[in-house]
mmCIF file of C-alpha atoms in Angstrom:
data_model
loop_
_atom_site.group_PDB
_atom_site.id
_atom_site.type_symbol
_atom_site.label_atom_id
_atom_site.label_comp_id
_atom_site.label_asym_id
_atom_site.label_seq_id
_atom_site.Cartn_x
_atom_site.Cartn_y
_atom_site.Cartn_z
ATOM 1 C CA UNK A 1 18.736 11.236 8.903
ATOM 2 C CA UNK A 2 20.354 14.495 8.150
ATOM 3 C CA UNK A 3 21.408 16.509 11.367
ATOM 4 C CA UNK A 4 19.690 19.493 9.846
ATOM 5 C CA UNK A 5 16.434 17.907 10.015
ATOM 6 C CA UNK A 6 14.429 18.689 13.478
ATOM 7 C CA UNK A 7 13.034 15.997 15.344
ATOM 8 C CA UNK A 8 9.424 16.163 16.851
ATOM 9 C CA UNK A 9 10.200 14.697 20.064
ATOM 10 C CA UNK A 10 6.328 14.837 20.779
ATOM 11 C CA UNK A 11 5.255 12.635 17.662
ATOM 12 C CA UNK A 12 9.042 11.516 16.951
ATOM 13 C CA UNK A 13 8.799 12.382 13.361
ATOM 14 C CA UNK A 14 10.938 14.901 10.971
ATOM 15 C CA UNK A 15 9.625 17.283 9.029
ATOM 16 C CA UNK A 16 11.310 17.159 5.436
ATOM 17 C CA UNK A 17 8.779 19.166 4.209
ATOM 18 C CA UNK A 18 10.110 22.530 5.475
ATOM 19 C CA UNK A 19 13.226 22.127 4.097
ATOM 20 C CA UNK A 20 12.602 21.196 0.498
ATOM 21 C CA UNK A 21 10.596 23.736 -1.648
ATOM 22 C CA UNK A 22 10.058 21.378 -4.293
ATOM 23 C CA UNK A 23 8.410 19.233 -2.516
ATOM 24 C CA UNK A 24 5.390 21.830 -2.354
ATOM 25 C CA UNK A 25 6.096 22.827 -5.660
ATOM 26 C CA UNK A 26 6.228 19.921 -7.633
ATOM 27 C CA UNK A 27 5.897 17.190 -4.895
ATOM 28 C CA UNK A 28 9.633 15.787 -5.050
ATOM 29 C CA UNK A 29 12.892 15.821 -3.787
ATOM 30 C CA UNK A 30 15.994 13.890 -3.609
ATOM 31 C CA UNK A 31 19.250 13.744 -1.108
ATOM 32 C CA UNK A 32 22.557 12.167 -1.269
ATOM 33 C CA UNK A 33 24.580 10.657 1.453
ATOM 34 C CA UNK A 34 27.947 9.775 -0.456
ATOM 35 C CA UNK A 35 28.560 8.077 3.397
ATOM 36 C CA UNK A 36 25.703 7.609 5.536
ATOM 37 C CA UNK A 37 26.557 6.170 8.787
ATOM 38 C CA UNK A 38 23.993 6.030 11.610
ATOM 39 C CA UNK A 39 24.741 3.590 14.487
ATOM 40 C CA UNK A 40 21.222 4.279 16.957
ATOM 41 C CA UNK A 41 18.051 2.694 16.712
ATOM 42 C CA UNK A 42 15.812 5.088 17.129
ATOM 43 C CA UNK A 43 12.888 4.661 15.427
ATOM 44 C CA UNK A 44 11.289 7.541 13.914
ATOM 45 C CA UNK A 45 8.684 8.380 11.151
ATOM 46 C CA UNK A 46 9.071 11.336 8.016
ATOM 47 C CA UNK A 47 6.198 13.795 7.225
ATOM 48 C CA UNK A 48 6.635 12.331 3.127
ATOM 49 C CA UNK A 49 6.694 8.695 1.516
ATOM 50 C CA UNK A 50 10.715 7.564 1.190
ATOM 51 C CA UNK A 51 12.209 5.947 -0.992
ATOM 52 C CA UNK A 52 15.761 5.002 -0.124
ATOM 53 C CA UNK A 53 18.312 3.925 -2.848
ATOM 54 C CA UNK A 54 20.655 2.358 -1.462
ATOM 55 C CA UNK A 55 23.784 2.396 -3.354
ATOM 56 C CA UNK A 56 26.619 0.619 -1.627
ATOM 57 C CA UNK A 57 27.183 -1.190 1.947
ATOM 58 C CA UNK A 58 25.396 -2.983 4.392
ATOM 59 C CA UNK A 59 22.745 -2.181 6.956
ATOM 60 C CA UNK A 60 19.563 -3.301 8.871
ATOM 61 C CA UNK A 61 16.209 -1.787 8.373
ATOM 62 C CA UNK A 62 13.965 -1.713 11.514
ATOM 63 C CA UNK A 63 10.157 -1.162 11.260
ATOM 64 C CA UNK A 64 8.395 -1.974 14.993
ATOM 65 C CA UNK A 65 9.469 -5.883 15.578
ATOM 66 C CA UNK A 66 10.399 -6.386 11.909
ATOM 67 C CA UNK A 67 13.895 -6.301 10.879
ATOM 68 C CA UNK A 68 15.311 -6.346 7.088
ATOM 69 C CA UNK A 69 18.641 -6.458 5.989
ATOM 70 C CA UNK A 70 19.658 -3.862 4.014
ATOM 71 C CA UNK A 71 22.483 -4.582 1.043
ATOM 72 C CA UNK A 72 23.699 -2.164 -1.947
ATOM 73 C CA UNK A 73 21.739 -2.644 -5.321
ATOM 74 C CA UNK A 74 18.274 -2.091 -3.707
ATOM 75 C CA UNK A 75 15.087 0.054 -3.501
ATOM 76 C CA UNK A 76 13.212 0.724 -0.429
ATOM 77 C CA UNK A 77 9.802 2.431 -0.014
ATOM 78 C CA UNK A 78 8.794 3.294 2.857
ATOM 79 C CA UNK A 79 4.685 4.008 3.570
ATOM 80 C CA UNK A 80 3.158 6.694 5.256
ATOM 81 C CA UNK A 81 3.751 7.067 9.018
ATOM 82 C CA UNK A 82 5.394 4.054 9.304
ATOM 83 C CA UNK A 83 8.511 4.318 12.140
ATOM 84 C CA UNK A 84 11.407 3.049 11.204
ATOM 85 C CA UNK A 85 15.252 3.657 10.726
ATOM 86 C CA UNK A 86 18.613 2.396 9.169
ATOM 87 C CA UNK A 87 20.998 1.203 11.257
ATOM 88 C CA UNK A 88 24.757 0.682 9.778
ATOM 89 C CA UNK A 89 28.415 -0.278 10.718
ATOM 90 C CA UNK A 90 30.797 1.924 10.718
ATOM 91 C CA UNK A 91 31.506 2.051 6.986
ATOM 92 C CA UNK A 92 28.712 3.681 6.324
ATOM 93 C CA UNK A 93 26.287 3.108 3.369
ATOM 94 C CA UNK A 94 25.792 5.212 -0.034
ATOM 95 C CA UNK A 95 22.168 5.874 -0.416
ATOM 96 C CA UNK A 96 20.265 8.715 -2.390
ATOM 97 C CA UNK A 97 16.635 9.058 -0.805
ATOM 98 C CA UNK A 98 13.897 10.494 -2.781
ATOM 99 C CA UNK A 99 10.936 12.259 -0.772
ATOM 100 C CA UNK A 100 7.479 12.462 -2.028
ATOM 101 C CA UNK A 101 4.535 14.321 -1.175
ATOM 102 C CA UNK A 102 1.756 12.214 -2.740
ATOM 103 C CA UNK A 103 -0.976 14.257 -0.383
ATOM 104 C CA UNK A 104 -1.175 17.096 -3.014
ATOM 105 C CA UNK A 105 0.796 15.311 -6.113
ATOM 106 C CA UNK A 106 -0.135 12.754 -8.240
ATOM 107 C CA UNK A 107 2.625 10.429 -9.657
ATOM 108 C CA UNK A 108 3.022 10.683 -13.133
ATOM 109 C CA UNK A 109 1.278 8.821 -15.742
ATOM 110 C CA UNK A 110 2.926 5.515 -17.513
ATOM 111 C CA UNK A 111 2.746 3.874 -20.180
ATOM 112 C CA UNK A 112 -0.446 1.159 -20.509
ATOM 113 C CA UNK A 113 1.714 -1.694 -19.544
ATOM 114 C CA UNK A 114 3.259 -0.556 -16.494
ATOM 115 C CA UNK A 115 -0.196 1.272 -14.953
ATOM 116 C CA UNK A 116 -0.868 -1.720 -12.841
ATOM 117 C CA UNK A 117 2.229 -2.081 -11.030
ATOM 118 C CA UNK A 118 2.728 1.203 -10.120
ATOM 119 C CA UNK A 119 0.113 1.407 -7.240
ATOM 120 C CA UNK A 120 2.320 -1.775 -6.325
ATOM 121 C CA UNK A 121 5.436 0.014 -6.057
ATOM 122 C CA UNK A 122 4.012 3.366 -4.589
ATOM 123 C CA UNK A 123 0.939 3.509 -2.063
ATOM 124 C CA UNK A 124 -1.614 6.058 -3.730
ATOM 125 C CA UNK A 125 -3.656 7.089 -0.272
ATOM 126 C CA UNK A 126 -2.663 5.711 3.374
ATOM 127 C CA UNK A 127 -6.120 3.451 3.092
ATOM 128 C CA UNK A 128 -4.429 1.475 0.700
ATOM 129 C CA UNK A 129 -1.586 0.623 3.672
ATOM 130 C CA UNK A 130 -1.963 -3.281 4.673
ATOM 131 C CA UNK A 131 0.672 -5.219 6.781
ATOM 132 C CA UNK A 132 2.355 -6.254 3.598
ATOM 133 C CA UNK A 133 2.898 -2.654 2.456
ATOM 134 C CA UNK A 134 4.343 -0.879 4.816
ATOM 135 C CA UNK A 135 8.029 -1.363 3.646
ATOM 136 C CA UNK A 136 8.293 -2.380 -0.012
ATOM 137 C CA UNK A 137 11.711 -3.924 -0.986
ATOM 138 C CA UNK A 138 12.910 -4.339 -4.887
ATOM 139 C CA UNK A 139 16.358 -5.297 -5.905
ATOM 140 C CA UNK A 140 17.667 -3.190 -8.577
ATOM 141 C CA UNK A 141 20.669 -5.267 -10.159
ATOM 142 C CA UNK A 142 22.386 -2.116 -12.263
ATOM 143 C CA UNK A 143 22.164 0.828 -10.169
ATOM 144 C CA UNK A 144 23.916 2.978 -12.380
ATOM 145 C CA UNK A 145 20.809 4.145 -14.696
ATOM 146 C CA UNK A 146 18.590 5.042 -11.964
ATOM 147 C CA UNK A 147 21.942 7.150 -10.112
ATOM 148 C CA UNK A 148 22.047 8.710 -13.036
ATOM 149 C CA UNK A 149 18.339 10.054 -13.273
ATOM 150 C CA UNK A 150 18.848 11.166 -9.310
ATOM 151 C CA UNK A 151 21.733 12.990 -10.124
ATOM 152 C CA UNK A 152 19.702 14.690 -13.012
ATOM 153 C CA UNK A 153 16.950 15.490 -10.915
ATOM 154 C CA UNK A 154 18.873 16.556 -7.828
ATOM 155 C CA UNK A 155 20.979 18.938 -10.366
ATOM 156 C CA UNK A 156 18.157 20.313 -11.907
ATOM 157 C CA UNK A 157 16.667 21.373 -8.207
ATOM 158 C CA UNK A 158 19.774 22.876 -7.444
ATOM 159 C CA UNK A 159 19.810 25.107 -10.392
ATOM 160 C CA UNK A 160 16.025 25.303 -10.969
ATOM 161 C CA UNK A 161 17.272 27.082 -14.463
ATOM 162 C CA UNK A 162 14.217 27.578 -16.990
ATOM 163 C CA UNK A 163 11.861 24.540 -17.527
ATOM 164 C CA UNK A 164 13.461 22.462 -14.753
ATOM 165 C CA UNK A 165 9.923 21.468 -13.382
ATOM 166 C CA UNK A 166 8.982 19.801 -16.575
ATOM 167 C CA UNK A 167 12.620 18.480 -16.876
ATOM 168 C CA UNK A 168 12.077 17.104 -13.327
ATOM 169 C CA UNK A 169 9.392 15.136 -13.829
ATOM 170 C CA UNK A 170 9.972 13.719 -17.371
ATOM 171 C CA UNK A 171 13.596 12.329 -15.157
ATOM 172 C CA UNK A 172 10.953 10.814 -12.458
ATOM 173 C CA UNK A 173 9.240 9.318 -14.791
ATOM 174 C CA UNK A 174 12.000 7.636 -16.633
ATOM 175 C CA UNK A 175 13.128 6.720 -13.069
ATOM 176 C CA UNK A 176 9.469 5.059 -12.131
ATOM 177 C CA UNK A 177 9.635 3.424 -15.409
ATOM 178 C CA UNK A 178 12.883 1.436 -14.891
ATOM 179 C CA UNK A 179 11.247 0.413 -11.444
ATOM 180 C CA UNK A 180 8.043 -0.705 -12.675
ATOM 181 C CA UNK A 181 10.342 -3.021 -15.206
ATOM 182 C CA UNK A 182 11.962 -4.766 -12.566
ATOM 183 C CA UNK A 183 9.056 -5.301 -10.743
ATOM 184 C CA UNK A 184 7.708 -7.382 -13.573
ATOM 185 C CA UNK A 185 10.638 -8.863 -14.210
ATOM 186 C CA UNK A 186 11.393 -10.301 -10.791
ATOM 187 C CA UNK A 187 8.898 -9.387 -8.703
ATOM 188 C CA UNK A 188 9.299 -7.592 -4.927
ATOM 189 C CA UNK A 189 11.892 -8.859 -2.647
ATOM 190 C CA UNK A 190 9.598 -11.294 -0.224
ATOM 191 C CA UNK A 191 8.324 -10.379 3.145
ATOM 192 C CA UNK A 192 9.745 -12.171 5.798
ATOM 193 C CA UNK A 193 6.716 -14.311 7.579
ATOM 194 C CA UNK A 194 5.326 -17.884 8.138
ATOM 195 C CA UNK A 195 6.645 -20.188 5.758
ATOM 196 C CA UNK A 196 4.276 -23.155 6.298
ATOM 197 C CA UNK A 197 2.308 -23.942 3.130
ATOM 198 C CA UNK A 198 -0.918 -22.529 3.710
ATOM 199 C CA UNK A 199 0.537 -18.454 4.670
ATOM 200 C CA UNK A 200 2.457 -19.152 1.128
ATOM 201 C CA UNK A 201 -1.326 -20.407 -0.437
ATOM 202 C CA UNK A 202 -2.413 -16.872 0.424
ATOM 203 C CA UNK A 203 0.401 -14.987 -0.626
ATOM 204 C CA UNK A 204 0.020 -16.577 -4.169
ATOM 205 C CA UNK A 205 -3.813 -15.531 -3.291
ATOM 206 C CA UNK A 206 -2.615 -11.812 -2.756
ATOM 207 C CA UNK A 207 -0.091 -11.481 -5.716
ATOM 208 C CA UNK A 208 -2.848 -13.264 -8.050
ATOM 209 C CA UNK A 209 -5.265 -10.781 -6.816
ATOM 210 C CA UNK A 210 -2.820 -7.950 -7.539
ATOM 211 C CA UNK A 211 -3.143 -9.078 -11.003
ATOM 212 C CA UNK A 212 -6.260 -10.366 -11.729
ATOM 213 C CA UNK A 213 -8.351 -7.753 -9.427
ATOM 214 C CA UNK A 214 -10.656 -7.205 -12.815
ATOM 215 C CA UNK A 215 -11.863 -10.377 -12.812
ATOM 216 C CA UNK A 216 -14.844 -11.783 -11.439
ATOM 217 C CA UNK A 217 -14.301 -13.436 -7.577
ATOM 218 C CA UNK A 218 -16.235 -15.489 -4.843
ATOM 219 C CA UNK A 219 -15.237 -16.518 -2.128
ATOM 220 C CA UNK A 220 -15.986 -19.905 -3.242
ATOM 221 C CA UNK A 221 -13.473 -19.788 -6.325
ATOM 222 C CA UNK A 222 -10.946 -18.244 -4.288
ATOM 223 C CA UNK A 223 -11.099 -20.835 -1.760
ATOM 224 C CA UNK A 224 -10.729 -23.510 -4.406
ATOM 225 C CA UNK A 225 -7.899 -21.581 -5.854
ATOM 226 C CA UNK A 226 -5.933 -21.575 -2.453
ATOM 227 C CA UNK A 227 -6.846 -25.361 -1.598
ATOM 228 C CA UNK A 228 -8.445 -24.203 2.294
ATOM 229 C CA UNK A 229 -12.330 -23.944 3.177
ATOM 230 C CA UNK A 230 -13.989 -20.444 2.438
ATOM 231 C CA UNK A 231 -13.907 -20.121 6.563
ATOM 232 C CA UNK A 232 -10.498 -20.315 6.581
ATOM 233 C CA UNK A 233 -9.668 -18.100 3.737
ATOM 234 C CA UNK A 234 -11.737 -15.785 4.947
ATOM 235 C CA UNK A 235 -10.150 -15.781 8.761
ATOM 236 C CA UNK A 236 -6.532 -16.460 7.530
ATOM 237 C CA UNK A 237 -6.539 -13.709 4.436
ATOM 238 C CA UNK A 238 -7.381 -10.860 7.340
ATOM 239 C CA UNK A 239 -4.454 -12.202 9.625
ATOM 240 C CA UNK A 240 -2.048 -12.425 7.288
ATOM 241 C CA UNK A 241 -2.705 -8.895 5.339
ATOM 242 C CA UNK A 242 -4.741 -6.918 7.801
ATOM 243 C CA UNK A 243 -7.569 -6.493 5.266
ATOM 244 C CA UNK A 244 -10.764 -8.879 4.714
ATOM 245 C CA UNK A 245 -10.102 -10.666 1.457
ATOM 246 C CA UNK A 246 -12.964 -8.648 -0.601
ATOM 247 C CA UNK A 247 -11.260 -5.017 1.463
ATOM 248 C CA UNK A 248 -8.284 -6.102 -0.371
ATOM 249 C CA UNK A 249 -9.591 -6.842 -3.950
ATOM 250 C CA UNK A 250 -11.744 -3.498 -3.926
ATOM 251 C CA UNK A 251 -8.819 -1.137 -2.355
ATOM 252 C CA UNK A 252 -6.999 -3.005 -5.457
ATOM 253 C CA UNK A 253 -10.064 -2.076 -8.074
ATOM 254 C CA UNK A 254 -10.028 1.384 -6.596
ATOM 255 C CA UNK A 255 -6.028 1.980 -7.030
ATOM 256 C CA UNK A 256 -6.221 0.863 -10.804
ATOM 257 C CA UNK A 257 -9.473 3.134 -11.283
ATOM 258 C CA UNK A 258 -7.289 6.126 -9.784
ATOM 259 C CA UNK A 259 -4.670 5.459 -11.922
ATOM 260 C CA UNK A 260 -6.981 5.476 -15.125
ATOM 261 C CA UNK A 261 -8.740 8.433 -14.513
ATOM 262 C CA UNK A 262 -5.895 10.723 -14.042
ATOM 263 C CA UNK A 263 -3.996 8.873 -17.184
ATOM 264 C CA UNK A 264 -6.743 8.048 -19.696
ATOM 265 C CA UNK A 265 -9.694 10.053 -21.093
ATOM 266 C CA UNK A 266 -11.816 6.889 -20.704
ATOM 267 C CA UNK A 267 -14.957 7.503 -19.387
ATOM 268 C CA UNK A 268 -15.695 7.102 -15.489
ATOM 269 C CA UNK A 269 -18.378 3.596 -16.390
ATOM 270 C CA UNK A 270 -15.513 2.305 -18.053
ATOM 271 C CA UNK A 271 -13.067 2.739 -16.372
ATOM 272 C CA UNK A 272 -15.203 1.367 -13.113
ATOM 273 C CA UNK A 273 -16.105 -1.777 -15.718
ATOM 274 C CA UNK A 274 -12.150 -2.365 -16.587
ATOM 275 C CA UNK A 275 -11.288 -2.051 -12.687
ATOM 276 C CA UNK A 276 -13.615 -4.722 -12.066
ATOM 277 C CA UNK A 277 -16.585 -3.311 -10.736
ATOM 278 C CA UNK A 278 -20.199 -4.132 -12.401
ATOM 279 C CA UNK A 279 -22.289 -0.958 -11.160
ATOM 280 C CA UNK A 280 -21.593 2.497 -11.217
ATOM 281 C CA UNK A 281 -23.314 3.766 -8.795
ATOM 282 C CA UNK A 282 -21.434 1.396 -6.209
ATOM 283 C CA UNK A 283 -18.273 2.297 -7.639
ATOM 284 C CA UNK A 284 -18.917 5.847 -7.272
ATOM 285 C CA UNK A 285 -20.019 5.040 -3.129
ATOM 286 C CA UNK A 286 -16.808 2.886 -2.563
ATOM 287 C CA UNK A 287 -13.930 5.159 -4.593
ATOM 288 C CA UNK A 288 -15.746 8.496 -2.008
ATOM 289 C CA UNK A 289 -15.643 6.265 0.768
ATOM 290 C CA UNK A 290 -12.002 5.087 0.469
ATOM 291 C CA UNK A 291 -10.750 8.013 -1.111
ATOM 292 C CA UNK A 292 -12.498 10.833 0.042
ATOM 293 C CA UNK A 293 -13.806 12.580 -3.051
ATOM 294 C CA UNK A 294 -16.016 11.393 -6.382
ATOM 295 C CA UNK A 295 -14.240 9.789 -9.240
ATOM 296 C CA UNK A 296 -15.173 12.714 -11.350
ATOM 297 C CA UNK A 297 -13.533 15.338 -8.971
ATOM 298 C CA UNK A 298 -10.239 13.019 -8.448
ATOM 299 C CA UNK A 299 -9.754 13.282 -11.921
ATOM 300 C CA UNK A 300 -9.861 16.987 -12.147
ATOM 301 C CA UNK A 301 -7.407 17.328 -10.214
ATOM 302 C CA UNK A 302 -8.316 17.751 -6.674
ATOM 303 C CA UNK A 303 -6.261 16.444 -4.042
ATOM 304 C CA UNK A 304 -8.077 13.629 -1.707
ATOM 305 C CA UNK A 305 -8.746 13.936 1.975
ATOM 306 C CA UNK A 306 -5.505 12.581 3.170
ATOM 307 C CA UNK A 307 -5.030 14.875 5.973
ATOM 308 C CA UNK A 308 -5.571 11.924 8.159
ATOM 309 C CA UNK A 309 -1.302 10.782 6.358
ATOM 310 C CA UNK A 310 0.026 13.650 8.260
#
């Protein structure tokens, strides 16, 4: 982390927030470390989601027990209040982190086909958090075109010359788009977990849900699906995620409903119909519940009680 950057030594968190006026502006910001070298591991957490490009060189990523290893050509997102940190040699690494205030911005819209990834790649509201989630990992390949759009956007920050809000965010998009893409082209880079064969039956479960959250479930079908009894399922799904297995599948109806509304002039019934759900009215009770406001005033714009994320 930045020496600039002052440490809470009460809730052991920085606060980026102060020193980037974008990020209240337009809800983004991005920093590079040409040679990032941080040797401690002292865990910390960041008042903003982070993403973490990382460039060149070698490292280990430390979340709680968890340790991931860290190598150039990769993406990692980091959730809300999650305490972590990067640990590296003495070389150093080249990363360019991106900072995102997603309390009081919304992420912009995509194209059709790359809608339901995105909520994948990015958590929408810290209910959606499970143990899965809380460090996202994608390997990049080329990271040449998405340096390229950081540069952009950290230039046009810097100069904030006419337009450069606008310019910012058409470059984020681009930049979400190319992500999205290799997240359907290879998929996340796996958690590290149990590797007997039923904890892989319910990761197959979860990524199959990820997909198919718009069809129509029981616990019965599912069970079939991952070969165990609906008992087990039902015990095992909660260990291994966090969430009970139907928790999951609505959260997962609810991010691809949020999505729609703010993207699509659709109307709210179907919208609820295409995200799975068969009644309004109870998809109007569980989007307030989870995300603190009615569908209707989410997609005008307001921002959602996520106070709680801070």
């Amino acid at each position: 982390m930045a020496r600039r950057y002052r440490l809470d030594r009460t809730t052991n968190r920085y606060d980026i927030k102060q020193w980037h006026p974008s990020l209240e502006s337009i809800g983004i910001a991005v920093e590079y470390y040409p040679h990032y070298v941080n040797r401690k591991a002292n865990l910390h957490t960041v008042d903003v989601v982070l993403l973490s490009l990382i460039i060149k060189g070698h490292g280990r990523h430390l979340m709680d027990d968890k340790v991931y290893r860290d190598t150039g050509s990769s993406l990692t997102i980091t959730h809300y209040n999650e305490k972590h940190v990067i640990v590296t040699g003495a070389e150093g690494m080249e990363i360019f982190n991106v900072y995102l205030d997603m309390n009081h911005h919304i992420l912009p819209s995509l194209p059709a086909g790359l809608r339901p990834v995105l909520p994948l790649l990015l958590p929408l509201h810290p209910r959606f958090q499970h143990r899965l989630n809380r460090i996202v990992r994608l390997k990049v390949g080329d990271t040449r075109p998405l340096v390229n759009l950081l540069f952009a956007i950290e230039r046009e920050l810097r100069r904030r010359e006419a337009g450069y809000e606008e310019s910012v965010m058409l470059l984020w998009k681009f930049f979400l788009i190319l992500c999205c893409r290799r997240v359907i082209q290879q998929g996340f880079v796996p958690q590290t977990g149990p590797a007997h064969l039923p904890w892989r039956r319910l990761e197959e479960l979860r990524q199959y849900l990820d997909q198919a959250y718009g069809g129509r479930h029981t616990l019965q079908s599912l069970a079939q699906r991952t070969k165990v009894s609906p008992t087990y399922l039902c015990r095992s799904f909660k260990a291994y995620t966090g969430k009970t297995l139907f928790d999951y599948l609505i959260e997962r109806r609810i991010q691809a409903a949020m999505i729609n509304l703010r993207s699509t002039d659709e109307k709210v019934l179907t919208i609820a119909l295409e995200s799975g759900f068969r009644d309004l009215a109870y998809f109007n009770r569980k989007f307030k519940q989870i995300v603190g406001m009615t569908p209707t005033a989410y997609r005008r714009g307001e921002n959602p009680g996520q106070s709680q994320s801070n």
